[in-house]
PDB file of C-alpha atoms in Angstrom:
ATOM      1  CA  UNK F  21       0.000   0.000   0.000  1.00  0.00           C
ATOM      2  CA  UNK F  22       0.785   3.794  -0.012  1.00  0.00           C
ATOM      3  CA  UNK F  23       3.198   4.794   2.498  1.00  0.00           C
ATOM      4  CA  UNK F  24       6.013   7.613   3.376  1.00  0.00           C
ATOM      5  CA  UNK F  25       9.324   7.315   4.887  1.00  0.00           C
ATOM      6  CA  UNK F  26      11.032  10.581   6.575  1.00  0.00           C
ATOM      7  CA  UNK F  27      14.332  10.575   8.355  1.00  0.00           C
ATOM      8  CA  UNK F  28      14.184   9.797  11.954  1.00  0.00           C
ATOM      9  CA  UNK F  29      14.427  12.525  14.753  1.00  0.00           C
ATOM     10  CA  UNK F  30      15.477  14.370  16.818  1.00  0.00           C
ATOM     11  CA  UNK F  31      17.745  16.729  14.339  1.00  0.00           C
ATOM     12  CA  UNK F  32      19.277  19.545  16.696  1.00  0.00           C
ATOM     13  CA  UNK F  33      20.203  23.037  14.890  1.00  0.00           C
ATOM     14  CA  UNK F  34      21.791  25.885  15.622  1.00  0.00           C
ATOM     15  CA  UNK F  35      19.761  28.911  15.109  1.00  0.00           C
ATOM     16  CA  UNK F  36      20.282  30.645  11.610  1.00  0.00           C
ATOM     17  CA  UNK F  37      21.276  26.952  10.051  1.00  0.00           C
ATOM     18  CA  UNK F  38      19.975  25.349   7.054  1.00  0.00           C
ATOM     19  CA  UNK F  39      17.740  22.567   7.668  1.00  0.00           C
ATOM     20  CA  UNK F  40      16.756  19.591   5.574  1.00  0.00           C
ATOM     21  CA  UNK F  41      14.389  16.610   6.254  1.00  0.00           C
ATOM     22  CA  UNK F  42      14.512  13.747   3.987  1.00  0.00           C
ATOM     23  CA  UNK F  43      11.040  12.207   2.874  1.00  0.00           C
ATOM     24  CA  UNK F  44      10.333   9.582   0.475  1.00  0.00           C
ATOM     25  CA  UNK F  45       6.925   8.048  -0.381  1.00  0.00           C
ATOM     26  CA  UNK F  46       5.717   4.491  -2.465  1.00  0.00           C
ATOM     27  CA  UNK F  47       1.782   5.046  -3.761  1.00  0.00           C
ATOM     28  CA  UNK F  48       0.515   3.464  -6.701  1.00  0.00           C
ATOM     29  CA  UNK F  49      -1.109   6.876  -8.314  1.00  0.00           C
ATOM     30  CA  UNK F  50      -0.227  10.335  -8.652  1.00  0.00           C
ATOM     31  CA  UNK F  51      -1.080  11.605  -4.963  1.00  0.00           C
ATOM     32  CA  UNK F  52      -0.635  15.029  -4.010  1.00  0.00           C
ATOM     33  CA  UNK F  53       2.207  15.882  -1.214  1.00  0.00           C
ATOM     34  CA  UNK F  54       1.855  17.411   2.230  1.00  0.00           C
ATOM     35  CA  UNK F  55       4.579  18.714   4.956  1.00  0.00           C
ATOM     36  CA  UNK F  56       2.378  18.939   8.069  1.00  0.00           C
ATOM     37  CA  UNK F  57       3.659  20.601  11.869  1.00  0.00           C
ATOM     38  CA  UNK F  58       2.627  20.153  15.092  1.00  0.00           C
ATOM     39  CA  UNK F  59       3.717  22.243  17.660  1.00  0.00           C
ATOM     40  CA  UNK F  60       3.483  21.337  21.249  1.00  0.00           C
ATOM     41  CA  UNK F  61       0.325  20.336  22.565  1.00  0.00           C
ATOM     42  CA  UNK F  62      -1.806  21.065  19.481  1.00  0.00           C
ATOM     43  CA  UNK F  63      -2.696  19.214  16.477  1.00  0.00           C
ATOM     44  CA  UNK F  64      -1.228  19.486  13.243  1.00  0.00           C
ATOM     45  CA  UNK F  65      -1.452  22.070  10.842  1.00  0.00           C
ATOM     46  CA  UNK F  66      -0.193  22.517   7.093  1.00  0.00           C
ATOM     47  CA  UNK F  67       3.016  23.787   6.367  1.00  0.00           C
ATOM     48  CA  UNK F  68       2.787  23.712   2.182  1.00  0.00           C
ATOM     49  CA  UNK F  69       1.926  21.239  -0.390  1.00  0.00           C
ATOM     50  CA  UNK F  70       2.225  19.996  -3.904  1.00  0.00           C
ATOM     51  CA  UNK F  71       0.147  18.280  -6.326  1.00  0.00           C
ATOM     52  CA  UNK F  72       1.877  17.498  -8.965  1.00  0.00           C
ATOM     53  CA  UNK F  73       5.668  16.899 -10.246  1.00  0.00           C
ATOM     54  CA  UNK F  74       7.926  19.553 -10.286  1.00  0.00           C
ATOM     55  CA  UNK F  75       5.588  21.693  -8.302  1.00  0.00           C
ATOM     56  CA  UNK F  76       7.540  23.533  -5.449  1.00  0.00           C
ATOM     57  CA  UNK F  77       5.264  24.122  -2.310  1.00  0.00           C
ATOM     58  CA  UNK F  78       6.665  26.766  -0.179  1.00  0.00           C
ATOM     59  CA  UNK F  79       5.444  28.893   3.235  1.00  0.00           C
ATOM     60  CA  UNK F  80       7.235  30.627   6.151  1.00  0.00           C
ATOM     61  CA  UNK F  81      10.530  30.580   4.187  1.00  0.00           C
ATOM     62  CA  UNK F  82      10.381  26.444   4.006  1.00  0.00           C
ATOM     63  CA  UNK F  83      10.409  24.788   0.381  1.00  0.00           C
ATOM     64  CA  UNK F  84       9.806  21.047  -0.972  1.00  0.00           C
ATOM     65  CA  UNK F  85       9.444  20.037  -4.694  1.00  0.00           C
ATOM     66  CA  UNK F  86       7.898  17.085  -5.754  1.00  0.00           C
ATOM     67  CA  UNK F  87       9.967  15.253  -7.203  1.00  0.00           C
ATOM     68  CA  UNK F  88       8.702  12.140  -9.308  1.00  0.00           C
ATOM     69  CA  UNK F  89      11.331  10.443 -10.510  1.00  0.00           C
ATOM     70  CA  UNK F  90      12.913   9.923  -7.089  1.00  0.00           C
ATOM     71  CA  UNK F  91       9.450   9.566  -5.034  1.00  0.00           C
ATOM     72  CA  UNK F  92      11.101  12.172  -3.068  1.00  0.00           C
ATOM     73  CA  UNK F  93       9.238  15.811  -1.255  1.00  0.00           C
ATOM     74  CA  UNK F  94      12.112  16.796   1.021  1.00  0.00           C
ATOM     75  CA  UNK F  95      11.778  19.553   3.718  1.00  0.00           C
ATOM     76  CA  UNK F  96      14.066  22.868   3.273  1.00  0.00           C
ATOM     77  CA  UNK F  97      14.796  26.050   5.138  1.00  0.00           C
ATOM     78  CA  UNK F  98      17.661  28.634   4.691  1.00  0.00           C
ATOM     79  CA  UNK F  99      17.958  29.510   8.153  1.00  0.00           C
ATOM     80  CA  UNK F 100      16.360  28.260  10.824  1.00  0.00           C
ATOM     81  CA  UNK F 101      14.869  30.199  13.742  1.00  0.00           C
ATOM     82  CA  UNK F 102      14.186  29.179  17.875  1.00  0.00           C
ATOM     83  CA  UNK F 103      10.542  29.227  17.017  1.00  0.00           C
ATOM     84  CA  UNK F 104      11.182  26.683  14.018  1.00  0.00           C
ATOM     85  CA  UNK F 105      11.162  23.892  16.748  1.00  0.00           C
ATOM     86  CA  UNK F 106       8.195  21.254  16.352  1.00  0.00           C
ATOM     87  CA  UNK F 107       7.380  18.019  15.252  1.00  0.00           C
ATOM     88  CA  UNK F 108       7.132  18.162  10.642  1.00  0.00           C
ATOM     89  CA  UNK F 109       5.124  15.470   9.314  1.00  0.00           C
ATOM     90  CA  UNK F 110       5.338  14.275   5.316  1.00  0.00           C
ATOM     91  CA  UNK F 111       2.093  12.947   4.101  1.00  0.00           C
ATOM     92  CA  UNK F 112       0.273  11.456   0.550  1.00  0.00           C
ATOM     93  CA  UNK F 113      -3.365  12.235  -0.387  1.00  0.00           C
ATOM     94  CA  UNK F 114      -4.495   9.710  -3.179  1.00  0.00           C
ATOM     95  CA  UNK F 115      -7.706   9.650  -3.479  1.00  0.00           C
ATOM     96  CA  UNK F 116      -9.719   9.976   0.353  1.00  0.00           C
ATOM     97  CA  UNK F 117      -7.131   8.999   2.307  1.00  0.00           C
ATOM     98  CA  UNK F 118      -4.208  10.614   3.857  1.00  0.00           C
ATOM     99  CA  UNK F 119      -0.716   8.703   5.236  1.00  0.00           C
ATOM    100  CA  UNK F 120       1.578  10.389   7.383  1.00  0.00           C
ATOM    101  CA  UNK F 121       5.403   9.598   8.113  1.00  0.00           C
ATOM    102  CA  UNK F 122       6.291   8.860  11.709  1.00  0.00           C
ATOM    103  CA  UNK F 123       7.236  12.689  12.234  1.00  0.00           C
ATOM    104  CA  UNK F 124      10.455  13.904  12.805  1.00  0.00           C
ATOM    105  CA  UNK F 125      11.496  16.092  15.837  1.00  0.00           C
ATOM    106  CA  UNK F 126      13.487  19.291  15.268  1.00  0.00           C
ATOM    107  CA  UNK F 127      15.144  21.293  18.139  1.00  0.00           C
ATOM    108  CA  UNK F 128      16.736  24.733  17.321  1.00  0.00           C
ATOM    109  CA  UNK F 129      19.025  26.115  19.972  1.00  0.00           C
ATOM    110  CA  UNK F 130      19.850  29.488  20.305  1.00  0.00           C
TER     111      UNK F 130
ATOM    112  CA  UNK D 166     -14.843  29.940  12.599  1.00  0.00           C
ATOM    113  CA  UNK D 167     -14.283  27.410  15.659  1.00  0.00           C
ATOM    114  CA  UNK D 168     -11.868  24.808  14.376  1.00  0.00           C
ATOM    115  CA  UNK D 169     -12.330  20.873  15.017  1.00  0.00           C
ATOM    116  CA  UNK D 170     -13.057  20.489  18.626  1.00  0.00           C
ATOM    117  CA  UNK D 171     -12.649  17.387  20.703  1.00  0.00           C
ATOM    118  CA  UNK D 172     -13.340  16.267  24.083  1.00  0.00           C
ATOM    119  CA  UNK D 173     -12.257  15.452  26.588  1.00  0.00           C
ATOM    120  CA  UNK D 174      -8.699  16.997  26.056  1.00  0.00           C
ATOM    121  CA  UNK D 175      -7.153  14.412  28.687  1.00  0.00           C
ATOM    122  CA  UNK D 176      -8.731  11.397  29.832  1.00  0.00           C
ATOM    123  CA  UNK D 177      -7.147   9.042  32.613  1.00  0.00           C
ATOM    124  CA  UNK D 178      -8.752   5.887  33.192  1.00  0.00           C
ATOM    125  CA  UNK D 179      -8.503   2.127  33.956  1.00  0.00           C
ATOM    126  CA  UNK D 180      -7.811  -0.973  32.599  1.00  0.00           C
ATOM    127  CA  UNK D 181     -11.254  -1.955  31.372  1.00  0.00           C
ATOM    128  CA  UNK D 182     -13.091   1.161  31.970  1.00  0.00           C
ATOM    129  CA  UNK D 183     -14.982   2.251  28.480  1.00  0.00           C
ATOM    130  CA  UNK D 184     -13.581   5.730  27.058  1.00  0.00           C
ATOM    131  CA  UNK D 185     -15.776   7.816  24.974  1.00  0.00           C
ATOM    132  CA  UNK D 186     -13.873  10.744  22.796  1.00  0.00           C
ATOM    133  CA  UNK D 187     -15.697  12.875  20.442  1.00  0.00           C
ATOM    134  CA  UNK D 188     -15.175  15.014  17.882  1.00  0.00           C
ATOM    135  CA  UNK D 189     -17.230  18.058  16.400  1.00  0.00           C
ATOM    136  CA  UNK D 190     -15.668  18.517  12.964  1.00  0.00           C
ATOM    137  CA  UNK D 191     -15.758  21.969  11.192  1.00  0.00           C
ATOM    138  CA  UNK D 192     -19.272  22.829   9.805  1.00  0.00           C
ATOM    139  CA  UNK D 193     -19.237  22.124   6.164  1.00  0.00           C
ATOM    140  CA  UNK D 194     -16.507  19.577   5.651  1.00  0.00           C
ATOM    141  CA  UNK D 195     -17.589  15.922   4.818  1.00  0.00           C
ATOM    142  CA  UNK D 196     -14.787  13.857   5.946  1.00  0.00           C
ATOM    143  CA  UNK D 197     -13.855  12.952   8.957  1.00  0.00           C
ATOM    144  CA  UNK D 198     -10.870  11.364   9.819  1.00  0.00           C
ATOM    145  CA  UNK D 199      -9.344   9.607  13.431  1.00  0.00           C
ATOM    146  CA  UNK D 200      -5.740   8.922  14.083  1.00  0.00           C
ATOM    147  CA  UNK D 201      -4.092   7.455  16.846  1.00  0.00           C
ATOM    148  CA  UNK D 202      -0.554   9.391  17.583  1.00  0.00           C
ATOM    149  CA  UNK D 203       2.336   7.343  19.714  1.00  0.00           C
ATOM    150  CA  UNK D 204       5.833   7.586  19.993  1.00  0.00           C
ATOM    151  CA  UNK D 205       6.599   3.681  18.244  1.00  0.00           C
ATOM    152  CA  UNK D 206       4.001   4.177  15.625  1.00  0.00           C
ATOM    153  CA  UNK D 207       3.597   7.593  14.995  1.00  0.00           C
ATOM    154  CA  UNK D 208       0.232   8.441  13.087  1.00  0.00           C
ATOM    155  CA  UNK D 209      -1.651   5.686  12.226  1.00  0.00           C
ATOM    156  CA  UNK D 210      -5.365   6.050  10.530  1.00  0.00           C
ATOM    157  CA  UNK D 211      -7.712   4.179  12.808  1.00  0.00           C
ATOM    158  CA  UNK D 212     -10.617   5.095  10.108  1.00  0.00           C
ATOM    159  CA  UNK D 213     -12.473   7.994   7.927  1.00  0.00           C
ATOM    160  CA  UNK D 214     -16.247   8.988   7.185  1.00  0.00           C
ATOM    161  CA  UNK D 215     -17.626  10.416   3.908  1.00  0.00           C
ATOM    162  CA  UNK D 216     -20.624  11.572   4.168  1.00  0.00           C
ATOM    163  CA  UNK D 217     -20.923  10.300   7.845  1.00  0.00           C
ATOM    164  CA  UNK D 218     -20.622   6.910   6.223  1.00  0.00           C
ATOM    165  CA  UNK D 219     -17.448   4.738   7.399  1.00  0.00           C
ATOM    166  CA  UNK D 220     -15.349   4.182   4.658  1.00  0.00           C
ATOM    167  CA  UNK D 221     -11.922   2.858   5.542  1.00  0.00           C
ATOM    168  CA  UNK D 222     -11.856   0.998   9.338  1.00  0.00           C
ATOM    169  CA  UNK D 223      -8.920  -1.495   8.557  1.00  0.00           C
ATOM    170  CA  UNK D 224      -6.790   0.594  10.769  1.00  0.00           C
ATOM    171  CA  UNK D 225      -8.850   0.017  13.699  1.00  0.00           C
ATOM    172  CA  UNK D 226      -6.687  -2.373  15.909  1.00  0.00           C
ATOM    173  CA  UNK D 227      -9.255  -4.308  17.078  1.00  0.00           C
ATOM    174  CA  UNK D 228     -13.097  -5.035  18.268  1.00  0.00           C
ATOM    175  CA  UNK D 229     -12.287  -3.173  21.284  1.00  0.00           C
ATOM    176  CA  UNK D 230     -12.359  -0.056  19.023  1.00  0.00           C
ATOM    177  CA  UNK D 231     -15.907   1.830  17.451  1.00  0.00           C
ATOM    178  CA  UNK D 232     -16.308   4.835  15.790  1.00  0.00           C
ATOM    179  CA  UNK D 233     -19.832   6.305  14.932  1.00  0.00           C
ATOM    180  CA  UNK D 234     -20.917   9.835  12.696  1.00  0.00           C
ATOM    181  CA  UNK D 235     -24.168   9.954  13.695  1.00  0.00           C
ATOM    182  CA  UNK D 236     -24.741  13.186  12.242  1.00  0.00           C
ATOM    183  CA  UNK D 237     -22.251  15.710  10.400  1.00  0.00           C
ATOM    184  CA  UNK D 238     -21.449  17.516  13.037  1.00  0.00           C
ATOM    185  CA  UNK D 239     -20.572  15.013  15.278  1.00  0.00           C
ATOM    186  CA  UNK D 240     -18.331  11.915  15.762  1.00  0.00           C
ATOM    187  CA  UNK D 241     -17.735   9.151  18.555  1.00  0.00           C
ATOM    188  CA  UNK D 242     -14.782   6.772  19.025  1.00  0.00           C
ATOM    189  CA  UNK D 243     -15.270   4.429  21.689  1.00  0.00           C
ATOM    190  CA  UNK D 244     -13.060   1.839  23.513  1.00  0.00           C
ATOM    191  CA  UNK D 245     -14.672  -0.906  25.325  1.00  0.00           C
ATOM    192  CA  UNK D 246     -12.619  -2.120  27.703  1.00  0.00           C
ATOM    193  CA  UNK D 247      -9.717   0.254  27.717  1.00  0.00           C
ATOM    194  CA  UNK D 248      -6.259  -1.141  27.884  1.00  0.00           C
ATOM    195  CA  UNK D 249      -2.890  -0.087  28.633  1.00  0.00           C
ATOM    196  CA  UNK D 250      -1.449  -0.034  24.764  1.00  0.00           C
ATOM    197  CA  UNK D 251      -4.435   2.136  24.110  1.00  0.00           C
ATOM    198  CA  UNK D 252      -2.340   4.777  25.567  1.00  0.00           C
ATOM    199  CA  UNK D 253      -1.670   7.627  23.088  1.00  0.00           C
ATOM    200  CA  UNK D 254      -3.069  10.779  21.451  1.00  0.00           C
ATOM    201  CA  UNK D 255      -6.015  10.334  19.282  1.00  0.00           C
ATOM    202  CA  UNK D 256      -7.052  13.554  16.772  1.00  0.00           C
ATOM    203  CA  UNK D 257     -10.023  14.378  14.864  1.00  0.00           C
ATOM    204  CA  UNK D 258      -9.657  15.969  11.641  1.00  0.00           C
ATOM    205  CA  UNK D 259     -12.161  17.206   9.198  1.00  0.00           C
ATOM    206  CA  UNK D 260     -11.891  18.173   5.276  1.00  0.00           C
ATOM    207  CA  UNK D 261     -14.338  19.217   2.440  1.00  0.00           C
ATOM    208  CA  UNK D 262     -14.053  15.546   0.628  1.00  0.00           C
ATOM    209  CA  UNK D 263     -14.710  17.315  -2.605  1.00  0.00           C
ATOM    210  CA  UNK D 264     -10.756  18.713  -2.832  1.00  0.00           C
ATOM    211  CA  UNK D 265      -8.606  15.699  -2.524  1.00  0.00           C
ATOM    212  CA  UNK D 266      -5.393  18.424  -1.945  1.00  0.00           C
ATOM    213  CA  UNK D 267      -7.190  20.348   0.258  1.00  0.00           C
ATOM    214  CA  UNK D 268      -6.102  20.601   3.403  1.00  0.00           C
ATOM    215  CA  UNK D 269      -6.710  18.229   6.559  1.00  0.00           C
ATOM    216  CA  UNK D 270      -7.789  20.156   9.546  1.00  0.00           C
ATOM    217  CA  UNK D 271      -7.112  18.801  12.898  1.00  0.00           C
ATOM    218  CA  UNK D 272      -8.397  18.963  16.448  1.00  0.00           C
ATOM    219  CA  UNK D 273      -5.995  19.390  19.281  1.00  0.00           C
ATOM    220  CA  UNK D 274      -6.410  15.852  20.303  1.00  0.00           C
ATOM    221  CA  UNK D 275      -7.590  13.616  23.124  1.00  0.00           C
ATOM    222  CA  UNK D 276      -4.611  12.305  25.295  1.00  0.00           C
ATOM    223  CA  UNK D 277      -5.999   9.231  26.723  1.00  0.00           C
ATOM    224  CA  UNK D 278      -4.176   7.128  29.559  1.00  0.00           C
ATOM    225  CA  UNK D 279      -5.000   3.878  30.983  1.00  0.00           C
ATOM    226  CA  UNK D 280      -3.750   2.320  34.100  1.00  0.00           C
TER     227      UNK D 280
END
């Protein structure tokens, strides 16, 4: 079946650093691509998306492009910030349903 | 607008005590969604509604587990009897099924624990 795979947690940064996390994903269609974050003690929320190849989501100075020929939607920011730190989930939409990766933890430190 | 709201927002219970959470999804949206959030397993789709209609329960560990939609604007998952590994965060979240890309809206979750 559909799933995603993102790289495992906790990744620690130093404020103003450039961050990447690594997601990969296996579905059978053409699903549309999700970064979700949850800060502490809420739910999640969007962060960007993409629905096709090649399209570049971007919001609050993150990026990921969906990249079809390597099943890949990796997580990018220039530079980092304290407030930056939460739990960033990569998901797939095809069709109703919606799979999330396991999450990955990011710490930024002053 | 209000967003999804659950209740209860923490629940601590025991072993073989039935749990009730519920979920009040935001007005409009047609799919409903409940996930189950732990450390070893992450977020794991325990089943969805369209339409208040169940469409997808094969994540639902086990007959312990029941989820109802009895109307749109309102959703039940029960556990009867609670046990320990039930233990986690469970979230409601609500969509217009209509835009597949659209964007899943989420409750703040339910943080159940069971002694």
């Amino acid at each position: 079946g559909d799933s995603v795979t993102q790289m495992e947690g906790p990744v620690t940064l130093s404020e103003e650093a450039f961050l990447t996390i690594n997601c990969t994903y296996t579905a059978t269609g053409y699903p549309s691509l999700f970064w979700y974050v949850q800060y502490p003690g809420e739910g999640l929320q969007l962060l960007l998306k993409a629905t096709k190849a090649d399209d570049k989501g971007s919001n609050k100075g993150f990026e990921a492009t969906y990249r079809k020929e390597t099943t890949s939607f990796h997580l990018e920011k220039g530079s980092v910030q304290v407030s930056d730190s939460a739990v960033y989930f990569c998901a797939l939409s095809e069709g109703d349903k919606i799979i999330f990766g396991k999450g990955t933890r990011l710490h930024i430190l002053p | 607008d209000a967003g999804v709201i659950q209740s209860p927002r923490h629940e601590v219970t025991e072993m073989g005590q039935e749990v009730t959470l519920r979920c009040k999804p935001i007005s409009g949206h047609n799919s409903l969604f409940w996930y189950r959030q732990t450390m070893m397993r992450g977020l794991e789709l325990l089943i969805y509604f369209n339409n208040n209609v169940p469409i997808d329960d094969s994540g639902m560990p086990e007959d312990r587990f029941s989820a109802k939609m009895p109307n749109a604007s309102f959703s039940t998952l029960k556990i009867q009897p609670s046990e320990p590994r039930d233990s986690a965060v469970y979230f409601c979240a609500s969509r217009w099924q209509g835009d597949r890309t659209g964007e899943l809206f989420f409750g703040e979750g339910s943080r159940l624990t069971v002694l």
